[in-house]
Amino acid sequence: MKPQNNTLKKLLLVCCIATIIACSKDDNPNNQTDEKLVETQSNINTDEYTNDKGELGISLNSRNLTRKGYTPYKAIITINEGEKSGEYEIDIDPDTNLAFLAFKNKNLSDTAKNELENGVSINVIINDALGTELAIYNSSKISFKPSPDETEVDNLAKPDIHPIILDSNADYYMQILNDDITSVRGAPSATLITSTSDLNTEIKIRAGSDLDYVNDTQQTIPFTKFRFEVVDSANNIFNIYNPNGNKKHYLYINSSNTLAVQSNANITKNGGNTDASDLENYKFKIQKTDIGKFVIIPVQSGSPLYAPIGSGNLKPSNTNASYFRILNFEIDWNIESIGTKFLNPILPASKTLAAYNTALKNCSSGSLSQLVGIKKSETRTDTYSWSESIQVSTTVEASLSTTISTTVEASVNCQFFGASNSVSASATAGISYAHSTTETRTESTEITTSKTIEIASEREITVPPGRGTSAADIYQVYENIKVPYVQTFRVRAKYENNTSLDGGEIMTQFNFNGFSGVVTEIGSDYIEVSLKGITLINQLIDTTTETRDIPNACS
């Protein structure tokens, strides 16, 4: 019996040892026997990436000075208070006519940053290249911010100095606009010139609803057209007459202080056409007061012509003025887009975000692989908005049916993950510019493009035994960026007889049509103009995919 007892004891001892060893292994959590990866703490953190701290700034717009014929060159900006107080000279961009004063946040103390964000007092002087003061602007409080709105700097006392060029051999139609120049109220009409007995025939106003420049050969076409003879080109002073064959029915201010027109009886009494160049009450100054707003001022009185609502006459007024436009409707227009110029924006601070971030450890004896990640995307939207427009009134069918194909481009210099970068944007639009003879609408354009950006994706990672691996999709983003741009165009035009308009005539017709852009060049038979706009980018994004080793994941 003893041999059997010894054998039994040995078996019991082996079982106890095996049980102890097994329990010891179960008590150690790092002794992973299952052939699978286990989640652990990632060693990738968004705080470790370098963000662009962005800028704070203001944007000064001197474009209206340029529109009136001046050349803003430099902005002298004085900050009157705070850590950044002092005088700053900023060049004005010659294309956009904008001046940016911006400070990088990384160079500002917390105090200075708060002062600028909360608002400071400033004074601005706009000078031309010779140092002549064009305009001043004062603000008791203006806030510096990323992508700031534009602050307009103008001088209302500065008149428009562009010459008004009208071909003395061309017919033009005068129209009277309503006060906000959104509709045609009517037109001065020389309908009474046919009288052979009345020596005091006044100009009447033909209602806008009765104007037909295509079919009405009895009233609108013969009696609302006029020609303009230059008396003093430097001051835009003209004699104005209604053409009737060889007869010139001149406009004048009569003894009742009312706008009148010579009748057939006047011409017969005078023995033919009058030499009106030296007659004060026959002289009229044409003056631009704002975009699309022109007044006609009898030189004799010095007060602009005005027709009250419901009145059939025009008289000089010391308190009110009617707005006129003087147009040739039989011009064939040719407008081509020739390029885009833009300014780098005042950027906001960027942010670093994780679209996906995980870590897996492998405490088995061999390498293990697993599919990780998610599919995730963001949409970048670029909106291009023109704040200025081209519009012309015409009866030429070719111009009425034409659109300008224009491509807008912009580029943003920024920083992603500590490295300089440049992100581009572009879009193509068709711009309509022509409308009928009694319309005054503004042709504005806005287009939007969108792009899907993948910020996270699925992929397979392999983790060596005894180690861990972090996997992350990291992206940096700038939000709500404004990029100012100008689109440039070259404009040519021809009269009905195929004669080309010179640059001055084209500019004048553009201005009478309410052109709200800027004439940048006047050539012999063309002009170049620019239209300003803003590109709003909802977000600029760059991504990086990170895979990082965790050396002692199982210890």
Coordinates of C-alpha atoms in Angstrom, one line a residue:
M1 CA 0.0 0.0 0.0
K2 CA 2.9 2.4 0.6
P3 CA 3.8 2.8 -3.1
Q4 CA 0.2 3.7 -3.9
N5 CA 0.2 6.4 -1.2
N6 CA 3.4 7.9 -2.5
T7 CA 2.1 8.1 -6.0
L8 CA -1.1 9.8 -4.8
K9 CA 0.9 12.4 -2.8
K10 CA 3.0 13.2 -5.8
L11 CA -0.1 13.8 -8.0
L12 CA -1.7 16.1 -5.4
L13 CA 1.6 18.1 -5.2
V14 CA 1.7 18.7 -9.0
C15 CA -1.9 19.9 -9.0
C16 CA -1.3 22.4 -6.2
I17 CA 1.7 23.8 -8.0
A18 CA -0.2 24.2 -11.3
T19 CA -3.0 25.9 -9.5
I20 CA -0.7 28.4 -7.8
I21 CA 1.1 29.3 -11.0
A22 CA -2.3 29.8 -12.9
C23 CA -3.6 32.1 -10.1
S24 CA -0.4 34.1 -10.1
K25 CA -0.7 34.7 -13.9
D26 CA -4.4 35.8 -13.5
D27 CA -3.5 38.3 -10.8
N28 CA -1.1 40.3 -13.1
P29 CA -3.2 42.4 -15.5
N30 CA -0.3 42.9 -17.9
N31 CA 0.0 39.3 -18.6
Q32 CA -2.3 39.4 -21.6
T33 CA -2.9 35.9 -23.1
D34 CA -5.8 36.9 -25.4
E35 CA -4.6 37.6 -28.9
K36 CA -6.2 41.1 -29.1
L37 CA -5.4 44.8 -28.8
V38 CA -6.6 46.7 -25.7
E39 CA -7.4 50.4 -25.5
T40 CA -5.0 52.6 -23.5
Q41 CA -4.1 56.2 -22.9
S42 CA -3.1 58.1 -26.1
N43 CA 0.2 60.1 -25.9
I44 CA -1.0 62.5 -28.7
N45 CA -2.4 65.8 -27.4
T46 CA -3.7 68.8 -29.4
D47 CA -1.9 71.2 -27.0
E48 CA 1.5 70.1 -28.4
Y49 CA 0.8 71.7 -31.8
T50 CA 1.7 75.2 -32.7
N51 CA -1.3 77.4 -33.4
D52 CA -1.2 80.7 -35.3
K53 CA -2.2 83.3 -32.7
G54 CA -3.7 85.5 -35.4
E55 CA -4.0 89.3 -35.6
L56 CA -6.1 92.2 -34.6
G57 CA -6.6 95.1 -37.0
I58 CA -8.7 97.8 -38.6
S59 CA -9.4 98.3 -42.4
L60 CA -9.7 101.8 -43.8
N61 CA -11.5 102.2 -47.1
S62 CA -10.6 105.4 -49.2
R63 CA -12.2 104.1 -52.3
N64 CA -14.7 106.9 -52.6
L65 CA -11.9 109.4 -52.8
T66 CA -10.4 107.4 -55.7
R67 CA -13.9 107.2 -57.3
K68 CA -14.0 111.0 -57.4
G69 CA -10.7 111.3 -59.1
Y70 CA -8.2 111.6 -56.3
T71 CA -5.3 109.3 -55.5
P72 CA -5.1 108.2 -51.9
Y73 CA -1.5 107.1 -51.2
K74 CA -0.8 106.9 -47.4
A75 CA -2.9 106.7 -44.2
I76 CA -1.4 108.3 -41.2
I77 CA -3.1 106.7 -38.2
T78 CA -2.6 107.9 -34.6
I79 CA -3.7 105.7 -31.7
N80 CA -4.3 108.1 -28.9
E81 CA -4.3 105.8 -25.9
G82 CA -3.0 102.5 -24.5
E83 CA 0.2 100.5 -24.9
K84 CA 0.1 100.8 -28.7
S85 CA -0.4 104.6 -28.7
G86 CA 1.6 106.3 -31.4
E87 CA 1.6 107.3 -35.0
Y88 CA 1.6 104.7 -37.8
E89 CA 2.1 105.3 -41.5
I90 CA 0.4 102.8 -43.7
D91 CA 0.6 102.6 -47.5
I92 CA -2.8 102.4 -49.2
D93 CA -3.1 99.5 -51.6
P94 CA -3.5 101.1 -55.1
D95 CA -5.9 98.4 -56.3
T96 CA -8.3 97.9 -53.5
N97 CA -7.8 101.4 -51.9
L98 CA -7.6 99.8 -48.5
A99 CA -5.2 100.4 -45.7
F100 CA -4.7 97.7 -43.0
L101 CA -3.3 98.5 -39.5
A102 CA -2.8 95.1 -37.8
F103 CA -0.9 93.8 -34.8
K104 CA 0.1 90.1 -34.3
N105 CA -1.3 88.8 -31.1
K106 CA 1.9 87.0 -30.3
N107 CA 3.6 90.4 -30.0
L108 CA 0.9 91.9 -27.8
S109 CA 0.8 91.9 -24.0
D110 CA -2.5 90.8 -22.5
T111 CA -3.1 94.4 -21.5
A112 CA -2.5 95.7 -25.1
K113 CA -4.6 93.0 -26.6
N114 CA -7.5 93.8 -24.3
E115 CA -7.2 97.6 -25.0
L116 CA -7.3 97.1 -28.8
E117 CA -10.2 94.6 -28.6
N118 CA -12.2 96.8 -26.3
G119 CA -11.6 99.9 -28.5
V120 CA -9.3 102.9 -28.6
S121 CA -9.5 106.5 -29.9
I122 CA -7.8 107.1 -33.3
N123 CA -7.3 109.9 -35.8
V124 CA -6.7 109.2 -39.5
I125 CA -5.3 111.5 -42.2
I126 CA -5.4 110.3 -45.8
N127 CA -2.7 112.0 -48.0
D128 CA -1.8 111.7 -51.7
A129 CA 1.7 111.0 -52.9
L130 CA 2.6 114.7 -52.6
G131 CA 1.5 114.8 -49.0
T132 CA -1.7 116.8 -49.8
E133 CA -4.4 116.1 -47.2
L134 CA -7.4 114.4 -48.9
A135 CA -9.5 113.4 -45.9
I136 CA -9.5 113.0 -42.1
Y137 CA -11.3 110.6 -39.9
N138 CA -11.7 110.6 -36.1
S139 CA -13.1 107.9 -33.9
S140 CA -13.5 108.1 -30.1
K141 CA -13.6 104.3 -30.0
I142 CA -12.8 101.7 -32.6
S143 CA -12.1 98.0 -31.9
F144 CA -9.3 96.1 -33.5
K145 CA -10.4 92.6 -34.5
P146 CA -9.6 89.8 -37.0
S147 CA -11.4 90.1 -40.4
P148 CA -12.7 93.6 -39.5
D149 CA -15.4 95.4 -41.3
E150 CA -14.2 98.3 -43.5
T151 CA -14.3 101.9 -42.1
E152 CA -14.9 104.4 -44.9
V153 CA -12.8 107.5 -45.0
D154 CA -14.1 110.2 -47.3
N155 CA -14.2 113.9 -47.6
L156 CA -17.7 115.1 -48.6
A157 CA -16.3 118.6 -49.3
K158 CA -14.1 117.1 -52.1
P159 CA -16.1 117.3 -55.4
D160 CA -15.8 114.8 -58.2
I161 CA -13.1 116.1 -60.5
H162 CA -13.6 113.8 -63.4
P163 CA -14.5 115.7 -66.6
I164 CA -17.9 115.2 -68.2
I165 CA -17.2 114.3 -71.8
L166 CA -20.2 114.4 -74.2
D167 CA -19.9 114.2 -78.0
S168 CA -21.3 117.4 -79.4
N169 CA -22.6 115.4 -82.5
A170 CA -24.3 112.7 -80.5
D171 CA -27.9 112.6 -79.2
Y172 CA -28.4 112.1 -75.5
Y173 CA -31.6 111.5 -73.6
M174 CA -32.0 113.3 -70.3
Q175 CA -34.0 111.6 -67.5
I176 CA -35.1 112.7 -64.1
L177 CA -34.6 110.2 -61.3
N178 CA -36.4 109.8 -58.0
D179 CA -34.6 110.9 -54.9
D180 CA -32.9 107.6 -54.2
I181 CA -32.2 107.1 -58.0
T182 CA -34.1 103.8 -58.0
S183 CA -36.6 104.7 -60.8
V184 CA -37.0 107.1 -63.7
R185 CA -39.6 109.8 -62.8
G186 CA -39.7 111.3 -66.2
A187 CA -37.8 113.3 -68.8
P188 CA -37.5 117.0 -69.8
S189 CA -39.4 117.4 -73.0
A190 CA -39.1 120.1 -75.7
T191 CA -42.6 119.2 -77.0
L192 CA -43.6 122.9 -77.3
I193 CA -40.8 123.9 -79.8
T194 CA -43.1 123.5 -82.7
S195 CA -45.0 126.7 -81.9
T196 CA -44.6 129.4 -84.5
S197 CA -46.1 132.1 -82.4
D198 CA -45.2 131.5 -78.7
L199 CA -41.8 133.1 -77.8
N200 CA -41.8 131.7 -74.2
T201 CA -42.1 127.9 -74.4
E202 CA -41.2 126.0 -71.3
I203 CA -39.7 122.6 -70.9
K204 CA -42.4 120.1 -69.8
I205 CA -41.8 116.8 -68.0
R206 CA -42.9 113.7 -69.7
A207 CA -43.8 111.0 -67.2
G208 CA -41.6 107.9 -66.9
S209 CA -44.4 105.6 -67.8
D210 CA -44.9 107.4 -71.1
L211 CA -41.3 107.1 -72.2
D212 CA -40.6 104.7 -75.1
Y213 CA -37.2 105.1 -76.7
V214 CA -37.8 102.5 -79.3
N215 CA -41.3 103.0 -80.8
D216 CA -42.5 106.5 -79.8
T217 CA -41.3 108.6 -82.8
Q218 CA -43.9 111.3 -82.1
Q219 CA -42.9 112.4 -78.6
T220 CA -40.2 110.5 -76.7
I221 CA -37.6 110.2 -79.4
P222 CA -37.8 113.7 -81.0
F223 CA -38.5 115.8 -77.9
T224 CA -36.5 114.2 -75.1
K225 CA -33.2 114.0 -76.9
F226 CA -30.6 116.8 -76.5
R227 CA -27.1 117.7 -77.6
F228 CA -24.4 119.4 -75.5
E229 CA -21.9 122.0 -76.6
V230 CA -18.9 122.7 -74.4
V231 CA -18.6 126.2 -73.0
D232 CA -16.1 125.6 -70.2
S233 CA -14.7 122.1 -70.1
A234 CA -12.8 122.7 -66.8
N235 CA -16.0 123.4 -65.0
N236 CA -18.3 121.1 -67.0
I237 CA -20.4 124.0 -68.4
F238 CA -22.5 123.4 -71.5
N239 CA -25.1 124.9 -73.8
I240 CA -27.9 122.4 -74.3
Y241 CA -30.3 122.2 -77.2
N242 CA -32.9 120.0 -78.8
P243 CA -31.8 119.1 -82.4
N244 CA -34.5 119.6 -85.1
G245 CA -32.9 119.2 -88.5
N246 CA -30.6 122.2 -88.8
K247 CA -32.3 124.0 -86.0
K248 CA -30.9 124.2 -82.5
H249 CA -33.6 124.8 -79.9
Y250 CA -31.5 125.9 -76.9
L251 CA -32.5 125.6 -73.3
Y252 CA -32.4 128.7 -71.1
I253 CA -33.8 130.2 -67.9
N254 CA -36.7 132.6 -68.8
S255 CA -37.8 135.7 -66.9
S256 CA -40.1 133.5 -64.8
N257 CA -37.0 131.6 -63.5
T258 CA -38.2 128.5 -65.3
L259 CA -36.4 126.2 -67.7
A260 CA -37.5 127.0 -71.2
V261 CA -36.7 126.1 -74.7
Q262 CA -36.5 128.1 -77.9
S263 CA -39.5 127.6 -80.1
N264 CA -39.6 127.8 -83.9
A265 CA -40.9 131.3 -83.3
N266 CA -37.7 132.2 -81.4
I267 CA -35.5 130.9 -84.1
T268 CA -37.4 132.8 -86.8
K269 CA -37.3 136.0 -84.8
N270 CA -33.5 135.6 -84.2
G271 CA -32.9 134.9 -87.9
G272 CA -31.5 131.4 -87.3
N273 CA -29.7 129.6 -84.6
T274 CA -28.5 131.5 -81.6
D275 CA -24.9 131.8 -80.5
A276 CA -25.5 130.8 -76.9
S277 CA -21.9 130.5 -75.7
D278 CA -21.9 134.0 -74.2
L279 CA -25.4 134.1 -72.8
E280 CA -25.4 133.5 -69.0
N281 CA -29.0 132.2 -68.8
Y282 CA -28.2 129.7 -71.6
K283 CA -25.3 128.1 -69.6
F284 CA -25.7 125.0 -67.5
K285 CA -23.2 123.3 -65.2
I286 CA -23.4 119.5 -64.8
Q287 CA -22.1 118.3 -61.4
K288 CA -21.8 114.9 -59.9
T289 CA -22.8 114.8 -56.2
D290 CA -22.6 111.1 -55.5
I291 CA -22.7 107.7 -57.3
G292 CA -25.4 108.0 -60.0
K293 CA -26.5 111.4 -58.8
F294 CA -26.0 114.4 -61.2
V295 CA -27.5 117.8 -60.9
I296 CA -27.9 120.5 -63.6
I297 CA -27.1 124.0 -62.3
P298 CA -28.1 127.1 -64.4
V299 CA -25.0 129.3 -64.2
Q300 CA -27.1 132.4 -63.9
S301 CA -28.7 131.4 -60.6
G302 CA -26.1 128.9 -59.3
S303 CA -28.9 126.8 -57.9
P304 CA -29.8 123.3 -59.2
L305 CA -32.9 122.5 -61.3
Y306 CA -35.7 120.9 -59.4
A307 CA -39.1 119.5 -60.3
P308 CA -41.4 118.9 -57.3
I309 CA -43.5 115.7 -57.5
G310 CA -46.6 116.5 -59.6
S311 CA -45.0 119.6 -61.2
G312 CA -44.7 119.9 -64.9
N313 CA -41.8 122.3 -64.8
L314 CA -38.2 122.6 -63.8
K315 CA -36.9 125.6 -61.8
P316 CA -33.7 126.5 -59.9
S317 CA -34.1 125.8 -56.2
N318 CA -32.0 126.8 -53.2
T319 CA -33.2 123.9 -51.1
N320 CA -33.8 120.9 -53.4
A321 CA -32.4 119.3 -56.5
S322 CA -33.5 116.8 -59.1
Y323 CA -31.1 114.1 -60.1
F324 CA -30.5 113.6 -63.8
R325 CA -28.8 111.1 -66.0
I326 CA -27.7 111.8 -69.6
L327 CA -27.5 108.7 -71.8
N328 CA -27.0 107.6 -75.3
F329 CA -29.0 104.3 -75.6
E330 CA -27.6 103.2 -79.0
I331 CA -24.1 102.3 -77.7
D332 CA -22.8 98.8 -78.3
W333 CA -20.8 97.8 -75.2
N334 CA -17.8 95.4 -75.1
I335 CA -16.7 94.5 -71.5
E336 CA -14.0 91.9 -70.8
S337 CA -12.7 90.7 -67.5
I338 CA -8.9 91.0 -67.3
G339 CA -7.9 89.9 -63.8
T340 CA -8.2 89.8 -60.0
K341 CA -6.2 91.4 -57.3
F342 CA -6.6 90.8 -53.6
L343 CA -5.2 91.6 -50.2
N344 CA -4.1 89.0 -47.6
P345 CA -6.7 89.2 -44.8
I346 CA -6.2 90.0 -41.1
L347 CA -6.4 86.5 -39.9
P348 CA -8.1 85.2 -36.7
A349 CA -6.3 82.8 -34.4
S350 CA -6.2 79.1 -35.6
K351 CA -7.4 76.2 -33.5
T352 CA -6.1 72.6 -33.2
L353 CA -8.7 69.9 -32.9
A354 CA -8.7 66.1 -33.0
A355 CA -11.2 64.5 -35.3
Y356 CA -10.2 61.1 -33.9
N357 CA -7.7 60.0 -31.2
T358 CA -7.1 56.6 -29.8
A359 CA -4.4 54.2 -28.5
L360 CA -4.0 50.5 -28.5
K361 CA -1.6 48.2 -26.6
N362 CA -0.4 44.7 -27.5
C363 CA 0.7 42.6 -24.5
S364 CA 0.7 39.3 -26.4
S365 CA 3.7 37.5 -27.8
G366 CA 3.2 38.6 -31.4
S367 CA 2.3 41.6 -33.6
L368 CA -1.4 42.4 -33.8
S369 CA -3.3 44.5 -36.4
Q370 CA -6.6 46.3 -36.2
L371 CA -8.7 48.7 -38.2
V372 CA -9.0 52.1 -36.5
G373 CA -10.4 55.5 -37.2
I374 CA -13.6 57.0 -38.5
K375 CA -14.8 58.6 -41.7
K376 CA -15.4 62.3 -41.0
S377 CA -15.4 65.4 -43.2
E378 CA -16.0 69.2 -43.0
T379 CA -17.3 71.5 -45.7
R380 CA -15.4 74.7 -46.7
T381 CA -17.7 77.3 -48.2
D382 CA -16.4 80.3 -50.1
T383 CA -18.8 83.1 -50.8
Y384 CA -17.8 85.8 -53.3
S385 CA -19.8 89.0 -53.0
W386 CA -19.4 92.1 -55.2
S387 CA -20.1 95.4 -53.4
E388 CA -19.8 97.4 -56.6
S389 CA -21.4 96.9 -60.0
I390 CA -21.5 97.8 -63.6
Q391 CA -24.8 98.7 -65.3
V392 CA -25.6 100.4 -68.6
S393 CA -29.0 101.3 -70.1
T394 CA -29.2 100.4 -73.8
T395 CA -31.5 99.5 -76.7
V396 CA -28.7 97.4 -78.4
E397 CA -29.9 93.8 -78.3
A398 CA -26.3 92.4 -78.4
S399 CA -25.4 94.2 -75.1
L400 CA -28.7 93.4 -73.5
S401 CA -28.2 89.7 -73.9
T402 CA -24.5 89.6 -73.0
T403 CA -22.9 88.5 -69.7
I404 CA -19.3 88.9 -68.6
S405 CA -17.6 85.6 -67.7
T406 CA -15.3 86.5 -64.8
T407 CA -13.1 84.4 -62.6
V408 CA -12.3 85.6 -59.1
E409 CA -9.1 84.3 -57.4
A410 CA -7.8 84.8 -53.9
S411 CA -5.0 83.4 -51.8
V412 CA -4.5 83.4 -48.1
N413 CA -1.0 83.2 -46.5
C414 CA -1.4 81.4 -43.3
Q415 CA 0.4 78.9 -41.0
F416 CA -0.6 75.3 -40.4
F417 CA 1.3 73.2 -37.9
G418 CA 4.0 75.8 -37.5
A419 CA 4.8 76.0 -41.3
S420 CA 3.9 78.8 -43.7
N421 CA 1.2 77.9 -46.1
S422 CA -0.8 79.4 -48.9
V423 CA -4.4 78.4 -49.6
S424 CA -6.1 79.4 -52.8
A425 CA -9.7 80.0 -53.8
S426 CA -11.4 80.7 -57.1
A427 CA -14.8 80.9 -58.7
T428 CA -16.3 81.8 -62.1
A429 CA -19.4 83.9 -62.5
G430 CA -21.4 85.4 -65.3
I431 CA -22.2 89.0 -64.7
S432 CA -25.1 90.8 -66.5
Y433 CA -24.5 94.5 -67.0
A434 CA -27.1 95.8 -69.4
H435 CA -30.8 96.7 -68.9
S436 CA -33.6 98.6 -70.6
T437 CA -33.7 102.4 -71.0
T438 CA -36.0 103.2 -68.1
E439 CA -34.5 100.8 -65.5
T440 CA -32.0 101.9 -62.9
R441 CA -31.3 98.6 -61.2
T442 CA -28.0 97.6 -59.8
E443 CA -26.5 94.4 -61.1
S444 CA -25.0 92.8 -58.0
T445 CA -23.5 89.3 -58.0
E446 CA -22.9 86.7 -55.3
I447 CA -21.7 83.2 -55.9
T448 CA -20.8 80.4 -53.5
T449 CA -18.6 77.4 -53.9
S450 CA -18.1 74.5 -51.5
K451 CA -15.5 71.8 -51.0
T452 CA -15.5 68.7 -48.8
I453 CA -12.4 68.2 -46.7
E454 CA -11.7 64.8 -45.2
I455 CA -10.5 65.3 -41.6
A456 CA -10.5 61.6 -40.5
S457 CA -10.3 58.2 -42.1
E458 CA -10.1 54.6 -41.4
R459 CA -6.8 52.7 -41.6
E460 CA -5.1 49.6 -40.3
I461 CA -2.4 49.8 -37.7
T462 CA 0.0 47.1 -36.5
V463 CA 1.2 47.1 -32.9
P464 CA 4.4 45.2 -32.0
P465 CA 4.3 42.8 -29.0
G466 CA 4.8 44.5 -25.6
R467 CA 4.2 48.0 -27.0
G468 CA 1.4 50.4 -27.8
T469 CA 0.5 52.7 -30.7
S470 CA -1.5 56.0 -30.7
A471 CA -3.4 56.9 -33.8
A472 CA -5.0 60.3 -34.4
D473 CA -6.4 62.6 -37.1
I474 CA -5.5 66.1 -36.1
Y475 CA -6.6 69.2 -38.0
Q476 CA -6.1 73.0 -37.7
V477 CA -8.7 75.5 -38.7
Y478 CA -9.1 79.2 -39.2
E479 CA -12.8 80.4 -39.2
N480 CA -14.7 83.2 -40.9
I481 CA -12.0 84.8 -43.0
K482 CA -12.6 87.9 -45.2
V483 CA -10.4 88.4 -48.2
P484 CA -11.0 91.7 -50.0
Y485 CA -10.5 91.7 -53.8
V486 CA -11.0 93.8 -56.9
Q487 CA -12.0 92.4 -60.3
T488 CA -10.7 94.5 -63.2
F489 CA -12.4 95.0 -66.5
R490 CA -11.5 96.7 -69.8
V491 CA -14.4 98.5 -71.5
R492 CA -14.8 99.6 -75.1
A493 CA -17.9 101.0 -76.8
K494 CA -19.2 102.1 -80.2
Y495 CA -22.0 104.4 -81.4
E496 CA -24.7 103.1 -83.8
N497 CA -22.6 104.4 -86.7
N498 CA -19.7 102.2 -85.6
T499 CA -17.6 105.1 -84.3
S500 CA -15.7 104.3 -81.2
L501 CA -16.3 106.3 -78.1
D502 CA -13.1 107.7 -76.6
G503 CA -12.1 106.9 -73.0
G504 CA -13.6 110.1 -71.5
E505 CA -17.0 109.5 -73.2
I506 CA -17.0 105.9 -72.0
M507 CA -16.3 107.0 -68.4
T508 CA -19.0 109.7 -68.6
Q509 CA -21.6 107.2 -69.7
F510 CA -20.6 104.7 -67.1
N511 CA -20.9 107.4 -64.4
F512 CA -24.3 108.6 -65.6
N513 CA -25.4 104.9 -65.5
G514 CA -24.6 104.8 -61.8
F515 CA -21.3 102.9 -62.0
S516 CA -20.2 102.3 -58.5
G517 CA -16.7 100.9 -59.1
V518 CA -13.5 102.8 -59.8
V519 CA -12.0 104.0 -63.1
T520 CA -8.4 103.0 -62.9
E521 CA -7.2 103.9 -66.4
I522 CA -8.6 106.1 -69.3
G523 CA -7.2 105.1 -72.7
S524 CA -7.8 106.6 -76.1
D525 CA -10.7 104.2 -76.9
Y526 CA -11.2 102.3 -73.7
I527 CA -11.3 102.5 -69.9
E528 CA -10.2 100.0 -67.3
V529 CA -12.3 99.8 -64.2
S530 CA -12.3 97.7 -61.0
L531 CA -15.2 96.3 -58.9
K532 CA -14.5 95.6 -55.3
G533 CA -15.8 92.6 -53.4
I534 CA -15.2 90.3 -50.4
T535 CA -14.6 86.6 -50.3
L536 CA -15.9 85.1 -47.1
I537 CA -14.3 81.7 -46.3
N538 CA -16.1 79.9 -43.5
Q539 CA -13.1 77.8 -42.6
L540 CA -9.6 77.0 -43.8
I541 CA -8.5 73.5 -42.8
D542 CA -5.3 71.5 -42.9
T543 CA -4.9 68.0 -41.6
T544 CA -2.3 65.6 -40.4
T545 CA -2.5 61.9 -39.5
E546 CA -0.4 60.9 -36.5
T547 CA 0.8 57.4 -35.5
R548 CA 3.0 57.3 -32.4
D549 CA 4.8 54.5 -30.5
I550 CA 4.1 53.9 -26.8
P551 CA 7.3 52.0 -25.7
N552 CA 6.3 50.6 -22.3
A553 CA 2.6 50.1 -22.7
C554 CA 2.5 46.7 -21.0
S555 CA 4.8 47.4 -18.0

